[in-house]
CSV table of C-alpha atoms in Angstrom, one decimal:
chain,number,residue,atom,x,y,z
A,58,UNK,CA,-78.2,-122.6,31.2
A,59,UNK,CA,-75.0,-121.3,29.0
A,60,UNK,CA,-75.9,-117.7,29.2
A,61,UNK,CA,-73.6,-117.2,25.9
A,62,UNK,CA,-75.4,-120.0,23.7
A,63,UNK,CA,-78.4,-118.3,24.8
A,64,UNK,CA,-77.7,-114.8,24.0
A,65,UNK,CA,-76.5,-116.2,20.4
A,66,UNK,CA,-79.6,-117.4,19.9
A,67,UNK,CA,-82.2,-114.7,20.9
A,68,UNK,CA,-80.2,-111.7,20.6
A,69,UNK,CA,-81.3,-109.2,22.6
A,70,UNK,CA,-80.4,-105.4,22.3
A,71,UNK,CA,-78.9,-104.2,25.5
A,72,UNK,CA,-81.1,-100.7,24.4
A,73,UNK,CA,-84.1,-100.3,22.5
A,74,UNK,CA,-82.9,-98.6,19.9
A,75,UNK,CA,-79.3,-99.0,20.0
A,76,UNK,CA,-76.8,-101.6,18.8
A,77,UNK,CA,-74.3,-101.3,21.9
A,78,UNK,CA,-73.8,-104.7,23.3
A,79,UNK,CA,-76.7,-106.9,24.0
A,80,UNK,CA,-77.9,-107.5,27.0
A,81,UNK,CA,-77.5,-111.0,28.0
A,82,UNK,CA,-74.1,-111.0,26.7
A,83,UNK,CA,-73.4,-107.9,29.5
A,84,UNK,CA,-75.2,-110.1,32.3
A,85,UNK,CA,-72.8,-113.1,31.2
A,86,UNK,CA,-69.5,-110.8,31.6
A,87,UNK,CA,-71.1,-109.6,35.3
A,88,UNK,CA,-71.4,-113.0,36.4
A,89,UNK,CA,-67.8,-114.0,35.1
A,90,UNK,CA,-67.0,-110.8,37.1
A,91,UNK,CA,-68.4,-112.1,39.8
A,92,UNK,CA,-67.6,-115.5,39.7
A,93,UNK,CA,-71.0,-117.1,39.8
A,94,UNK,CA,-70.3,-118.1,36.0
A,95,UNK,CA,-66.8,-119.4,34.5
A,96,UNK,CA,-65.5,-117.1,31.9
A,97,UNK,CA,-65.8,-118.7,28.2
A,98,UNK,CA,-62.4,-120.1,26.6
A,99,UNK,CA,-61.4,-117.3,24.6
A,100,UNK,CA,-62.0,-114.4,27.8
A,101,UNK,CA,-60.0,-116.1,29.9
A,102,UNK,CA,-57.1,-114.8,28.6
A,103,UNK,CA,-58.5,-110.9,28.5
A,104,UNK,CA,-59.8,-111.5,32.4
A,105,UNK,CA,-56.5,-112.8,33.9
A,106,UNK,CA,-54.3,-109.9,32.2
A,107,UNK,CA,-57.6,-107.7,33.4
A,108,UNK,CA,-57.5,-108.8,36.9
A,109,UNK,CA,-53.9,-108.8,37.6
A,110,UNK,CA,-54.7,-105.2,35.9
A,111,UNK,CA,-56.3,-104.1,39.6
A,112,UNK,CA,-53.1,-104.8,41.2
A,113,UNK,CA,-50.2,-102.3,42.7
A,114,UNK,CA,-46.5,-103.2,41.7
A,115,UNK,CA,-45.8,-104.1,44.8
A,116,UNK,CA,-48.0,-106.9,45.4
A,117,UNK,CA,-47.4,-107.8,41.3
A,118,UNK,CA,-43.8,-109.0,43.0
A,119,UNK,CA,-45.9,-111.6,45.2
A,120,UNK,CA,-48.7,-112.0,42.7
A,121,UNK,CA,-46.3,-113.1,39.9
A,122,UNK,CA,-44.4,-116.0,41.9
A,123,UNK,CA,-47.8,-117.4,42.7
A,124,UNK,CA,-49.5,-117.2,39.2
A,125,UNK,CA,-46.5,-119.3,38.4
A,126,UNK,CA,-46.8,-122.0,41.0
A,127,UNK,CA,-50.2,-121.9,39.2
A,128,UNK,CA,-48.9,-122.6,36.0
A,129,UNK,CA,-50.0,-126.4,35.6
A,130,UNK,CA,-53.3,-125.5,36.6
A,131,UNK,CA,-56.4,-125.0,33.9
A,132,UNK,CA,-56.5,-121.0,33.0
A,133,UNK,CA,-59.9,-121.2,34.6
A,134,UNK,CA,-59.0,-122.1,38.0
A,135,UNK,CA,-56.0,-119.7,37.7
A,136,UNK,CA,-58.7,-116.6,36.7
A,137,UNK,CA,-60.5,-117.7,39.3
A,138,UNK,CA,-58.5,-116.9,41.7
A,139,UNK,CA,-57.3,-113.9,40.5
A,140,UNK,CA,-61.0,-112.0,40.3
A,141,UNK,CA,-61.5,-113.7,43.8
A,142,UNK,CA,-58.7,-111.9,45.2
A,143,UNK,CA,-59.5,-109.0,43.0
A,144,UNK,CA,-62.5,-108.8,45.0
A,145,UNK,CA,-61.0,-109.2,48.3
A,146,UNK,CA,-59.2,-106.6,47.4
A,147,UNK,CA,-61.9,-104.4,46.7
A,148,UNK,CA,-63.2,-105.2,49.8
A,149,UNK,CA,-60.3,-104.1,51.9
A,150,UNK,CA,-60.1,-101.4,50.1
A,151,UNK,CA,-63.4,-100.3,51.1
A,152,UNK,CA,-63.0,-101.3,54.5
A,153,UNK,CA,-59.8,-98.7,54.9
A,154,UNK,CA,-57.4,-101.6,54.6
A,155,UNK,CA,-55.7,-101.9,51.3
A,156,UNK,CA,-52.7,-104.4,52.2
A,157,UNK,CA,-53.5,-107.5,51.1
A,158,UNK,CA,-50.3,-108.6,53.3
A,159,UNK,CA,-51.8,-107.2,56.6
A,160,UNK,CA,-55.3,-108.7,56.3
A,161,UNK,CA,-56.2,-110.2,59.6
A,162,UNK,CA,-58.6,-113.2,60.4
A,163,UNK,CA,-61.0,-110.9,61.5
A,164,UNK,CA,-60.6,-108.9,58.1
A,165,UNK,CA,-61.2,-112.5,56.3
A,166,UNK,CA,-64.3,-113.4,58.5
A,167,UNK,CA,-65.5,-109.8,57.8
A,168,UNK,CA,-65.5,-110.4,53.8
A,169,UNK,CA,-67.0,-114.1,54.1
A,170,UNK,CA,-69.9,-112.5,56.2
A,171,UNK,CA,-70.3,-110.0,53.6
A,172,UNK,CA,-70.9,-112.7,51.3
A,173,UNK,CA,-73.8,-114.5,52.8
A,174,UNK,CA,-76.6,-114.7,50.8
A,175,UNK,CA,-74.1,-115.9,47.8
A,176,UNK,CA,-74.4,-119.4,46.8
A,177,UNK,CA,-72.4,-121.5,49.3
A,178,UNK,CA,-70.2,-123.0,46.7
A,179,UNK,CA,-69.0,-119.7,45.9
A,180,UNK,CA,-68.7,-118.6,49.2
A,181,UNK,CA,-66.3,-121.7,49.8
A,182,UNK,CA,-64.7,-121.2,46.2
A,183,UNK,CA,-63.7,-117.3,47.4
A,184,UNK,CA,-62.4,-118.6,50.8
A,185,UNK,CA,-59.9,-121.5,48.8
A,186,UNK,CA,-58.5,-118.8,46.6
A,187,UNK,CA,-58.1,-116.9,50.2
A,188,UNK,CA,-56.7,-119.9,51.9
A,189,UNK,CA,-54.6,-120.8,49.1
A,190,UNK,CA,-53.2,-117.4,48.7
A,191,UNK,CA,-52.2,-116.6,51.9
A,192,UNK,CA,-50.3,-120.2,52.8
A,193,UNK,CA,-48.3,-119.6,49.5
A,194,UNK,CA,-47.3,-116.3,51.1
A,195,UNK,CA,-46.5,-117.7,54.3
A,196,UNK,CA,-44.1,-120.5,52.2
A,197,UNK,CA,-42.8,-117.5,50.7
A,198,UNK,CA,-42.2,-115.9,54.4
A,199,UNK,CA,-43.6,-112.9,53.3
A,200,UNK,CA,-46.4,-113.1,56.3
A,201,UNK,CA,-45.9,-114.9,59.3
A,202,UNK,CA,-48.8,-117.0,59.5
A,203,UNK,CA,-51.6,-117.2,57.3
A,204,UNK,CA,-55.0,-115.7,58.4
A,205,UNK,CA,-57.4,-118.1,56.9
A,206,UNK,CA,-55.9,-121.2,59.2
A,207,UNK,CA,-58.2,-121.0,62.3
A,208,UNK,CA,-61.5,-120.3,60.0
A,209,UNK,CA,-63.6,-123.2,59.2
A,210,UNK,CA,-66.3,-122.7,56.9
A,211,UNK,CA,-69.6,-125.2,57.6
A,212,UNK,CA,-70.5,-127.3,54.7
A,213,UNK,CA,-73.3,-126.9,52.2
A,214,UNK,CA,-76.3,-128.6,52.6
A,215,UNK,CA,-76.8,-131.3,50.7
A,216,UNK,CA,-80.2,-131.5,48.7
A,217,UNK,CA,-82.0,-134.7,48.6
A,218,UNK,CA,-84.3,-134.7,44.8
A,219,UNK,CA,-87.9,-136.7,46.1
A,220,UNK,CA,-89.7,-137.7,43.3
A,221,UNK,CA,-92.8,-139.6,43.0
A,222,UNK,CA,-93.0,-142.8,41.2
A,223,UNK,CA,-95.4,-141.3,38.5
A,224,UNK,CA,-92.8,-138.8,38.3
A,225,UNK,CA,-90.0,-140.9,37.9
A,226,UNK,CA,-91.8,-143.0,35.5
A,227,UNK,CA,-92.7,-139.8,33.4
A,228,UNK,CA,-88.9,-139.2,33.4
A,229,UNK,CA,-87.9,-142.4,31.9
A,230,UNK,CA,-90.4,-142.3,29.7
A,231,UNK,CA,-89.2,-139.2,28.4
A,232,UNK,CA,-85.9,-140.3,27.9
A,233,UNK,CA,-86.5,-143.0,26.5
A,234,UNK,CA,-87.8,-141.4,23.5
């Protein structure tokens, strides 16, 4: 379902009687906030220069380097990343940790748990950005070892589609027409 195509189509006002926003447009931008949905082509732009927003000065200095070692990479995967760690962030912030450089394993294992329920695909998604993150800033010899190395995520179950043969026949019917 593209939430955005949708929302073009039935327009719905996010108010009864008002003509702020709509309201499957706002659920879109909450899901690109929290990952679950890439951002459209044109917000990319306005959510990497908003999520690098979140961050200090200080870690800007590491942030930068790695946005360019990024630079080759589609502006999607880079903005992925970013609101990732922008949520980390978050996280440590809430947990009375707001370093980003001093985050132990047991910091990392702490957010990962706090994810479960999340889709497992995101789950492994926010751990990559993690992962990849923190071995940059190892390379950079900024940290001394990276805390993500000794944590292995299990794999997602992989779901098997049974359908009966007057099913599958209905299906090939249907595209057939």
């Amino acid at each position: 379902l593209d939430v955005y195509q949708y929302d073009e189509r039935y327009p719905i006002a996010h108010k009864l009687n008002g003509t702020k926003g709509r309201a499957v447009l706002k659920l879109g931008f909450m899901l690109e906030e929290l990952g679950a949905l890439s951002p459209r082509e044109e917000e990319v732009g306005r959510q990497i220069k908003s999520a690098i927003a979140i961050f200090s000065d200080e870690e800007r200095k590491w942030i930068d380097p790695l946005l360019e070692t990024l630079k080759n990479r589609a502006d999607d995967t880079v903005c992925k990343l970013l609101i990732n760690l922008k949520l980390f962030k978050r996280f440590c912030e809430s947990e009375k940790q707001p370093d980003l450089l001093a985050a132990s394993q047991s910091l990392i294992e702490k957010y990962l748990i706090s994810l479960d329920g999340k889709n497992p695909t995101y789950i492994r998604s926010s751990f990559s950005s993690l992962n990849q993150t923190y071995r940059f800033l190892k390379f950079k010899k900024l940290i001394f070892s990276n805390p993500c190395a000794k944590i292995k995520l299990s794999r997602a179950p992989l779901k098997l589609c049974v359908a009966s043969e007057k099913q599958i026949q209905h299906l090939i019917a249907f595209l057939k027409e």
